[in-house]
Each structure stands twice: as structure tokens, then as C-alpha cells.
Short mmCIF file of C-alpha atoms in Angstrom, two decimals:
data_model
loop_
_atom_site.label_atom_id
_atom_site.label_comp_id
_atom_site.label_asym_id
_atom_site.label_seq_id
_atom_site.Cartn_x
_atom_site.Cartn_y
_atom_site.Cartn_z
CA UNK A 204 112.30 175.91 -118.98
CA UNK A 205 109.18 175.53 -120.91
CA UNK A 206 110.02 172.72 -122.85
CA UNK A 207 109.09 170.00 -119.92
CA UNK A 208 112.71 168.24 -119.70
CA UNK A 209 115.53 168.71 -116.99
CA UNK A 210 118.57 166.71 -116.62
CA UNK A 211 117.46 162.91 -115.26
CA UNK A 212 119.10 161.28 -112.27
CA UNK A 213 121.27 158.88 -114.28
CA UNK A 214 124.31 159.40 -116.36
CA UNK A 215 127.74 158.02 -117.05
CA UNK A 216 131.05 158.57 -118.81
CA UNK A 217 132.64 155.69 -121.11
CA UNK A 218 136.31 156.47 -121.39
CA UNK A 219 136.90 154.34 -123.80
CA UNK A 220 134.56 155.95 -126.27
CA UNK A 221 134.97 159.08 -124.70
CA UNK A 222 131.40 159.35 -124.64
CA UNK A 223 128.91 160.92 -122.27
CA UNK A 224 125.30 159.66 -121.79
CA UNK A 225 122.71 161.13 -119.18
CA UNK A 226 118.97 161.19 -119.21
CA UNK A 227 116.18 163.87 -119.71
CA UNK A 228 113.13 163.18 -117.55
CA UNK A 229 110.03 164.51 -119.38
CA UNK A 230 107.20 166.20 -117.83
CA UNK A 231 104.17 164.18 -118.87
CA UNK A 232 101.77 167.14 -119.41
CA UNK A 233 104.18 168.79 -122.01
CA UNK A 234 104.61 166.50 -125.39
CA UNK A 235 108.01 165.51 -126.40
CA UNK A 236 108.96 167.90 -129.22
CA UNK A 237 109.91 166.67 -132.41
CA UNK A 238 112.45 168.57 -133.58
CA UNK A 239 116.07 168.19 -131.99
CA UNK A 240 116.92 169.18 -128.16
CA UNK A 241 119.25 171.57 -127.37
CA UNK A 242 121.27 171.27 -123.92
CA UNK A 243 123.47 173.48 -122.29
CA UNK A 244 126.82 172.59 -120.17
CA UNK A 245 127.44 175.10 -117.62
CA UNK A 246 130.61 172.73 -115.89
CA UNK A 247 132.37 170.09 -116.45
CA UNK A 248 134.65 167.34 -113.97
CA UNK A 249 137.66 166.74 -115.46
CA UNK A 250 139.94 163.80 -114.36
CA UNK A 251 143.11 164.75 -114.01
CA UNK A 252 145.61 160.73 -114.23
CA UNK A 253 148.27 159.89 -111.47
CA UNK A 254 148.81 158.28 -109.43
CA UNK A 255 148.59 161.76 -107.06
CA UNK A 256 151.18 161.20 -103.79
CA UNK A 257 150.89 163.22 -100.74
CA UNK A 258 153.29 162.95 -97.96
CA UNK A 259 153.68 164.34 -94.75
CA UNK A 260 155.63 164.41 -91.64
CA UNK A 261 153.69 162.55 -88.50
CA UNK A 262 153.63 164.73 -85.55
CA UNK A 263 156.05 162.82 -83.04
CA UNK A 264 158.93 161.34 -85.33
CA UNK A 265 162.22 163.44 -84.91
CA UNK A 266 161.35 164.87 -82.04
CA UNK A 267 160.29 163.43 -78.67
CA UNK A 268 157.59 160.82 -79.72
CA UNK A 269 154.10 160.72 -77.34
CA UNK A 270 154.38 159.39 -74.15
CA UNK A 271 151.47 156.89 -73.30
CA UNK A 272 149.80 158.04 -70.51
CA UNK A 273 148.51 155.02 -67.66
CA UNK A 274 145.83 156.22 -65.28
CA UNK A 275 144.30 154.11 -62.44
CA UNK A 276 140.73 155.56 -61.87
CA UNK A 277 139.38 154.09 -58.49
CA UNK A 278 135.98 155.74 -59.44
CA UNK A 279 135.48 154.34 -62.52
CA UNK A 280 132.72 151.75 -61.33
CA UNK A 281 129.55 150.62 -62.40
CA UNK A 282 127.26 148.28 -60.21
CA UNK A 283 124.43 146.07 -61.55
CA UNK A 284 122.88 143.06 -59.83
CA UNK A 285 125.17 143.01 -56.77
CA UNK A 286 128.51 142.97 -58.69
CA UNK A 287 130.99 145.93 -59.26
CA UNK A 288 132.97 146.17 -62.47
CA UNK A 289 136.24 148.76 -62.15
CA UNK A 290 138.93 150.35 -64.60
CA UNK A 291 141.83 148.92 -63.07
CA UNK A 292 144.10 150.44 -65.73
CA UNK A 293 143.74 152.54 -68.80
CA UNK A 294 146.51 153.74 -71.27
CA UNK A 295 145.92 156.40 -73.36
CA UNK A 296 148.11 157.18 -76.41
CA UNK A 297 147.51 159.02 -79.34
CA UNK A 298 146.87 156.13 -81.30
CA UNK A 299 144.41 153.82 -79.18
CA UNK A 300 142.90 153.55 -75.60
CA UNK A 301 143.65 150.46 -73.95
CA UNK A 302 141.21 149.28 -70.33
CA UNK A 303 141.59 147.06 -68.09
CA UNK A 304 138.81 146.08 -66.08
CA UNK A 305 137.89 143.83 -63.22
CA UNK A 306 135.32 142.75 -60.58
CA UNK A 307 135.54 144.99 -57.51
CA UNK A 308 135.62 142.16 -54.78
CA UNK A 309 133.37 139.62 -55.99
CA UNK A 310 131.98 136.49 -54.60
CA UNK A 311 134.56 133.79 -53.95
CA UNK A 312 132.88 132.00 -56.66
CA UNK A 313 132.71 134.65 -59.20
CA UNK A 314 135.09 135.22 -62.04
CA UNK A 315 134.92 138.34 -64.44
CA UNK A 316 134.93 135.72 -67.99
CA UNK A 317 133.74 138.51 -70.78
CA UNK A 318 133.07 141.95 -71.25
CA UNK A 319 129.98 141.67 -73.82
CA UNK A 320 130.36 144.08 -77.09
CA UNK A 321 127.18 142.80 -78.69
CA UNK A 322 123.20 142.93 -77.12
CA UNK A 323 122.67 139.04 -76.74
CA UNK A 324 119.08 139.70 -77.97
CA UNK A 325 119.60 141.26 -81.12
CA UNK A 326 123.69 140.82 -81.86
CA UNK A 327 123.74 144.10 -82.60
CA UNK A 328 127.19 145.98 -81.68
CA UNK A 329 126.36 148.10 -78.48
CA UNK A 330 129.53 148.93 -77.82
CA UNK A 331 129.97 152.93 -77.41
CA UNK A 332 132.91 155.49 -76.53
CA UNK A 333 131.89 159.18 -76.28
CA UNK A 334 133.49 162.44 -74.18
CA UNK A 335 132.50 164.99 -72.28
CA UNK A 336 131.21 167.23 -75.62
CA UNK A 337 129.17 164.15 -76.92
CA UNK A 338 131.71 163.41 -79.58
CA UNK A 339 130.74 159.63 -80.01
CA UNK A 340 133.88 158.01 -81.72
CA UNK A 341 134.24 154.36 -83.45
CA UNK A 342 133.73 151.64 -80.93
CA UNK A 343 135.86 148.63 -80.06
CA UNK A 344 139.16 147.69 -81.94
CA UNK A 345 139.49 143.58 -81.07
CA UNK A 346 141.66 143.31 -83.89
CA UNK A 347 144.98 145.56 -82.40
CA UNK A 348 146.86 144.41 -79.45
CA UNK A 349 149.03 146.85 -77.58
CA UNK A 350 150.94 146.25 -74.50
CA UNK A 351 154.44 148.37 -72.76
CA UNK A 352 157.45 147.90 -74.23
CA UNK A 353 158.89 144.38 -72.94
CA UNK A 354 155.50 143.11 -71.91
CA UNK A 355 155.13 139.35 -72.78
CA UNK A 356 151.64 137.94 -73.53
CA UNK A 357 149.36 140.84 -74.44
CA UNK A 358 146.16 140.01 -75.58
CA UNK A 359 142.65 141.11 -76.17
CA UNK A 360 141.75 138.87 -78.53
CA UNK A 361 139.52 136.05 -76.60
CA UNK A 362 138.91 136.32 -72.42
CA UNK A 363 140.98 135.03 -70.16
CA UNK A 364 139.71 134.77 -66.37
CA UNK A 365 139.98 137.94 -64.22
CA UNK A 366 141.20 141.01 -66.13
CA UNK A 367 140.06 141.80 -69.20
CA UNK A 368 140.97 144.54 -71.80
CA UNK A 369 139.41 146.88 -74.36
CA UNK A 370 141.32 148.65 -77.13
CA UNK A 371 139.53 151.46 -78.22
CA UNK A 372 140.03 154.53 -80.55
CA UNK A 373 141.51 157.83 -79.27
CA UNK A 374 139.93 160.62 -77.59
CA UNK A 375 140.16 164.02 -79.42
CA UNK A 376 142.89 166.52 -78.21
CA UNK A 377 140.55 168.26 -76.13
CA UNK A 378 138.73 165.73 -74.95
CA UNK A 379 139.04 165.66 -71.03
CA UNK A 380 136.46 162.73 -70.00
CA UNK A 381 135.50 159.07 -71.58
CA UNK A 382 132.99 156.92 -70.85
CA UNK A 383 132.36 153.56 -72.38
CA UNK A 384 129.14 151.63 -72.25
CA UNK A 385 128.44 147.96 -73.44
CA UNK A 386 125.66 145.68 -72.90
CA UNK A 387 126.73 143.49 -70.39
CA UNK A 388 129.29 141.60 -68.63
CA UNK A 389 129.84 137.48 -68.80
CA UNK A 390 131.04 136.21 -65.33
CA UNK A 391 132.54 132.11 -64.65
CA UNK A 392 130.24 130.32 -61.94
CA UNK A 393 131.38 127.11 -60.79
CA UNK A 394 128.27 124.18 -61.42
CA UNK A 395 128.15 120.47 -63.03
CA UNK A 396 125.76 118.81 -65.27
CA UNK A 397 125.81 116.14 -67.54
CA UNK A 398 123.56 114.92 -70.59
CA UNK A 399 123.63 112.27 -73.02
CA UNK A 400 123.12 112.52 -76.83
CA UNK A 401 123.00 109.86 -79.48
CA UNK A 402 124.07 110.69 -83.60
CA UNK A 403 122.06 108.67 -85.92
CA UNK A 404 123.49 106.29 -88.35
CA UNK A 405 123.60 106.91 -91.98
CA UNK A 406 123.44 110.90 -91.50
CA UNK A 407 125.28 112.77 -94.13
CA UNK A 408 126.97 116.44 -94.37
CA UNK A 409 125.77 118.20 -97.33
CA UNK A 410 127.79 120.81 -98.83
CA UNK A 411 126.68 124.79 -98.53
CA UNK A 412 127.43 127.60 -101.14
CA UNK A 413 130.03 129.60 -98.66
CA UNK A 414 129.04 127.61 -95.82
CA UNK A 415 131.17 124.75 -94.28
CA UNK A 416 128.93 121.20 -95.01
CA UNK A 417 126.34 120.78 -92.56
CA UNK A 418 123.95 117.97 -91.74
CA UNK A 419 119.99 118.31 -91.76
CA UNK A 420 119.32 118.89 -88.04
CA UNK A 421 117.50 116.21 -86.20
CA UNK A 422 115.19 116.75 -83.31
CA UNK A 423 116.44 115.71 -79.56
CA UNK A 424 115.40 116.81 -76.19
CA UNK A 425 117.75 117.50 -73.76
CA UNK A 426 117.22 119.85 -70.23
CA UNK A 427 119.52 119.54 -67.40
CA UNK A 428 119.65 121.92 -64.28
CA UNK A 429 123.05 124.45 -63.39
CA UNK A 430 123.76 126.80 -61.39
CA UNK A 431 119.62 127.65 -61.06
CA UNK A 432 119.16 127.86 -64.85
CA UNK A 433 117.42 125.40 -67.10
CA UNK A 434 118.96 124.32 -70.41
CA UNK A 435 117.01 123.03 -72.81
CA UNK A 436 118.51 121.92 -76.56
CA UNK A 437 115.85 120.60 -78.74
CA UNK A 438 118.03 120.12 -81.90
CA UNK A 439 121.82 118.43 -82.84
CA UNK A 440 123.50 119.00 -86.48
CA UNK A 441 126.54 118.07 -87.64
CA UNK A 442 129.34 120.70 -89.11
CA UNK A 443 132.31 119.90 -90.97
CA UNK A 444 135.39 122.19 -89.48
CA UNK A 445 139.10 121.83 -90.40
CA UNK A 446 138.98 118.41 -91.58
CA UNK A 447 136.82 117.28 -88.90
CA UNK A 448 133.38 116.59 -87.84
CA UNK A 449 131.20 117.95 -85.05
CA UNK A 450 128.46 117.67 -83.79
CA UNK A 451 126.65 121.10 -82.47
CA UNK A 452 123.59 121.19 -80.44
CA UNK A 453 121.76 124.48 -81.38
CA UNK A 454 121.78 127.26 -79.07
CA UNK A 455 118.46 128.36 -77.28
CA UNK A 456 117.72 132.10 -78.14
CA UNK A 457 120.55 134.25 -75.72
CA UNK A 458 119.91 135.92 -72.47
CA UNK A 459 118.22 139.25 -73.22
CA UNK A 460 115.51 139.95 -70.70
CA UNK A 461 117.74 142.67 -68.40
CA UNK A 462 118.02 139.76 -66.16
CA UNK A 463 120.92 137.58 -65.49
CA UNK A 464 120.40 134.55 -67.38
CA UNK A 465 122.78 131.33 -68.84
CA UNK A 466 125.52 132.58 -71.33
CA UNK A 467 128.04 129.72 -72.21
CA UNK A 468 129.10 125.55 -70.84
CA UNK A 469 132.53 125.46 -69.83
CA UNK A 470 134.84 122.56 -69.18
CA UNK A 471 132.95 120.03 -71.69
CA UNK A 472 134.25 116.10 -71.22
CA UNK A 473 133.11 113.88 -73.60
CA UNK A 474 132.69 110.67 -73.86
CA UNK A 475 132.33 108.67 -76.84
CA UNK A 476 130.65 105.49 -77.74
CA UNK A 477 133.13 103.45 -78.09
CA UNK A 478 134.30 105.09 -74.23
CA UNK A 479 137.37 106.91 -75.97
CA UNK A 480 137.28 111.12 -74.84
CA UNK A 481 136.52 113.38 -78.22
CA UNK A 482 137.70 116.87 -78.57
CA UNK A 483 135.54 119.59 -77.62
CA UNK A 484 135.00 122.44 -80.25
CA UNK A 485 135.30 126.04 -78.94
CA UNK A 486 135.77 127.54 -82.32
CA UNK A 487 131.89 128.36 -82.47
CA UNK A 488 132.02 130.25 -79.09
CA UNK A 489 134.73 132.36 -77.26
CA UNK A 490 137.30 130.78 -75.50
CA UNK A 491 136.69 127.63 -73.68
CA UNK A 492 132.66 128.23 -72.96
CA UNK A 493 130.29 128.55 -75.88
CA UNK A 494 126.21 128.53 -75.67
CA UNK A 495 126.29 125.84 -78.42
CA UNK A 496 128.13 122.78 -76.99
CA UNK A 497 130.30 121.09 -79.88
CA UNK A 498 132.32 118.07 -79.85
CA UNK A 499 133.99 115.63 -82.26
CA UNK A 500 132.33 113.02 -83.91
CA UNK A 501 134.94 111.63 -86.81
CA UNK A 502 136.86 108.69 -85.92
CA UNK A 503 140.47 110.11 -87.22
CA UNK A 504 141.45 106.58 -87.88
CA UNK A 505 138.84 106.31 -90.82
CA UNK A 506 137.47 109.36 -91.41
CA UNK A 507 133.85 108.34 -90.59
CA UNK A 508 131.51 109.82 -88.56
CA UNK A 509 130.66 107.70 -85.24
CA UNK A 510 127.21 107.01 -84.34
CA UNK A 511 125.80 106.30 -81.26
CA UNK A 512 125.34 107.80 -77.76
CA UNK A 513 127.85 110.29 -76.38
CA UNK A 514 127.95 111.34 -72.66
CA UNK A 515 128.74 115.53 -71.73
CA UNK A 516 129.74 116.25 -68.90
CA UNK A 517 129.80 120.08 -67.83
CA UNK A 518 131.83 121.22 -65.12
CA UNK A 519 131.15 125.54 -64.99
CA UNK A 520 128.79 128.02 -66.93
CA UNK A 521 128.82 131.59 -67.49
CA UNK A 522 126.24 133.78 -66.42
CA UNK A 523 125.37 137.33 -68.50
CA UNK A 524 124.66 140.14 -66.71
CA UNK A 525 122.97 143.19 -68.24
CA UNK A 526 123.38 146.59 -67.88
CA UNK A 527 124.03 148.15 -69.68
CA UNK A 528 127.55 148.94 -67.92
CA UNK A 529 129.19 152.13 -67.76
CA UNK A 530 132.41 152.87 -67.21
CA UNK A 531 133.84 156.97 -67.49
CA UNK A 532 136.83 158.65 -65.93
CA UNK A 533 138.28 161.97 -65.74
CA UNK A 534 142.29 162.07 -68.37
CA UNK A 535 143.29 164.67 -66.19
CA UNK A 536 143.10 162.38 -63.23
CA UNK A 537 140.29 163.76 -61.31
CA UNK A 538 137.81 160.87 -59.78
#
């Protein structure tokens, strides 16, 4: 102890020299002594080569496997600016929790479009599934799909109008109550709008370490009224995606102000300059409506980009509204 070192922070083994190196760290009031340093080894890890196989039997096979349990919660709301999302459905197994939720009797204009994992703000994952004890467990699973045995058509991977599901992890075995919270809900108004926007000639894509090509962005200004809301694009690019070209007007910063604000254009028809239609791109949104309105721009023909002056024409919007939402029920069956 009184010669000034201890063992340092750093070390490794090299297996193929069989060699160990660590480092001393030297107290800087005490002088390094010049004759040699002892060190003792009190332990030692020893690796011990495989490959090591453990196998066991999973609770279930050979005997009567889990039944997946379906419970229809009528008090499983949550109400926020005048609408009422419900658990219509939720199966629990003991591998995943699937819900089904819906608008409670909405407007006759209304639609239920997207239940919203992320906060729009900051696109960080809000998402969260805890129990009665405070056990908070791993939030949503988008990438599993699970669906009764003969069921056709399961999905939870993009929304589809009215119903839409979550696939979450399991509750532990004791667990008696969920309750999952999100950030918001996206909801299909009907509304119409149309804008025109012109590409430049000569513009060029310009290739991007990891990135598809992109153009340099060049400034336009385009506002059109819907549904209330003001939309306002100030900037156009073009992005190079499966072989093809579009162009992408960049999205003004999301709705995040805990009120209801403009989420996503839906139903896009374009025309182009030379008065053909061009495909609309919904790869850089979900579904068919995406904040930043994309749209072909390569004539297939020739493989060149198509300047000029292209009309939009948008025929519905979605609308975000915050909650944050909260949905919890009782797996015994109790409201």
C-alpha cells in the first residue's frame, strides 16, 4: 500500500500470445521506484471453450398448450378533445398482447387513421406498458403480427381506417391490470386543397455516403388552407428511391403543442407537365398520408427527370391529437 500504485482501469488478454497486460496508476506525490514491482494475483477468470448448449423443455408443449385469452373491456376509454378512443378487443397470450382499439362514436366525418408511438415534437418513442405493481415492460412490437387461427389478413404493420392494433409484450404471471399510454392519436378528416410546384431544369441528384442521392434543396413557397389548418412548405428536393425519382417538399416541424394540429395529406393527384398523372410516394410517410408530400418526377420512358410545373391536388388530411392517451383494463375481467 505504500508504494503509490494500484491496479489501473485498463487491461486485456491476447490469446494468441497468451499474454496479459493491465496498467498501474501512480500516485503523483509518491516517486516511481526504481527497482522492479512486485504484484500479487489474488483470482483469476478462466475461459472455459465450447460451444456450451443448454436445453430445456418450454412450459406448454406436451401437455395442453396456453389458451389465448380475448377480453372486451367496455371501460377501457380515454377522452381528449371531444373524441373517445376504446379497447375493442385485447388478446392476451403468454407470448404477446394484442389491442384493438377504436373511436367510441365519433363524428360522421371522423376516422380513427393512427395510433401515434412516437411524441411528434421530439420523435422520441413514448410508447409505455406497465401493471398494477409498476413493472414497466418493453413497449410496442410493430414487427410481429398475430391473429386466431384461420384469420385472413392480420396486420399491424401500417394503419388501415377504423380499427387499429397494438402488439405488445406480455404481462408478468401475476400481473392483474395493464395500462398503455402513447402520445397521441392520428384521426382521417375529409378536406381538399390544391397547390402548384415547378422543378427546375438542369438540377442534379448527388450521391450520399449511406444515404439514397438527393438534390440540393431549392427554396419555394407554398400555403394553402384545409380543414382550418395552414400549410406552409418553403422548400422541394429531389430523392432517388427504387429506381425512381421524387420530388419531396420538406415537412414543416410536426404538431407538438398539446393541441390538435395537421399530421399527414392524403389522397395526392398529380399532375404533370406534360398533363400525364405521376405516382405519388408514400414510402416516406405511413400508409397513404405522409406530412412530406412526394411524387414522381422521372419520365420512365428516358430516365430523366421532368422539369416544369406540377399541379397537387389533396383530397383528406389527418389531424393529431395529443394526449397523452391512456388506455388500462382489469385481465380478470373487472371494468
Amino acid at each position: 500500500a505504500d508504494s503509490g500504485l494500484w491496479l489501473g482501469a485498463s487491461g486485456s488478454y491476447d490469446d494468441a500470445g497468451q499474454k496479459l497486460r493491465f496498467s498501474l496508476d501512480l500516485n503523483p506525490d509518491i516517486p516511481l521506484p526504481a527497482t522492479a514491482i512486485p504484484v500479487q494475483i489474488e483470482s483469476v477468470d478462466v475461459t472455459v471453450p465450447g460451444p456450451w448448449r443448454l436445453s430445456w423443455a418450454v412450459p406448454g408443449r406436451g401437455a395442453a398448450p396456453a389458451v389465448p385469452i380475448t377480453l372486451r373491456p367496455a371501460a377501457a376509454t380515454d377522452t381528449h378533445h371531444g373524441l373517445t378512443l376504446q379497447v375493442t378487443e385485447a388478446t392476451h397470450t403468454d407470448r404477446l398482447i394484442r389491442v384493438v382499439a377504436d373511436l367510441q362514436n365519433p363524428p360522421a366525418d371522423v376516422q380513427l387513421y393512427q395510433l401515434v408511438r412516437r411524441d411528434p415534437g421530439s420523435e422520441q418513442w413514448a410508447l409505455t406498458v406497465t401493471d398494477e405493481q409498476g413493472t414497466r415492460y418493453a413497449g410496442d412490437m410493430p414487427d410481429v403480427v398475430w391473429g386466431p387461427a384461420g384469420e385472413t389478413g392480420v396486420s399491424d404493420v401500417g394503419p388501415e381506417l377504423g380499427f387499429q392494433a397494438l402488439t405488445l409484450p406480455p404481462l408478468a404471471p401475476l400481473a392483474r391490470r395493464v395500462t398503455v399510454t402513447f402520445p397521441g392519436i392520428a384521426v382521417l378528416r375529409p378536406g381538399r386543397a390544391s397547390f402548384d410546384v415547378t422543378v427546375p431544369s438542369g438540377i442534379q441528384l448527388q450521391a450520399q455516403a449511406g444515404r439514397p442521392p438527393l438534390s440540393d434543396p431549392w427554396p419555394v413557397d407554398i400555403s394553402f388552407k384545409i380543414g382550418g389548418y395552414t400549410a406552409h412548405f418553403a422548400e422541394a428536393q429531389l430523392v432517388a428511391v427504387n429506381e425512381d425519382v421524387y420530388l419531396m417538399l420538406v415537412p414543416q416541424p410536426a404538431a407538438g403543442s398539446g393541441r390538435p394540429g395537421l399530421f399527414g395529406f392524403c389522397g395526392l393527384r398529380i399532375t404533370g407537365p406534360t398533363g400525364a398523372g405521376a405516382p405519388t410516394l408514400d414510402a416516406l410517410g405511413q400508409g397513404p398520408c405522409t406530412l412530406a408530400p412526394g411524387f414522381a418526377v422521372m419520365d420512365p420512358a428516358t430516365g430523366e427527370i421532368v422539369p416544369g410545373m406540377y399541379q397537387v391536388e389533396v383530397n383528406s388530411y389527418t389531424e393529431y391529437v395529443p394526449g397523452p392517451w391512456r388506455l388500462s383494463w382489469d385481465l380478470t375481467g373487472q371494468p
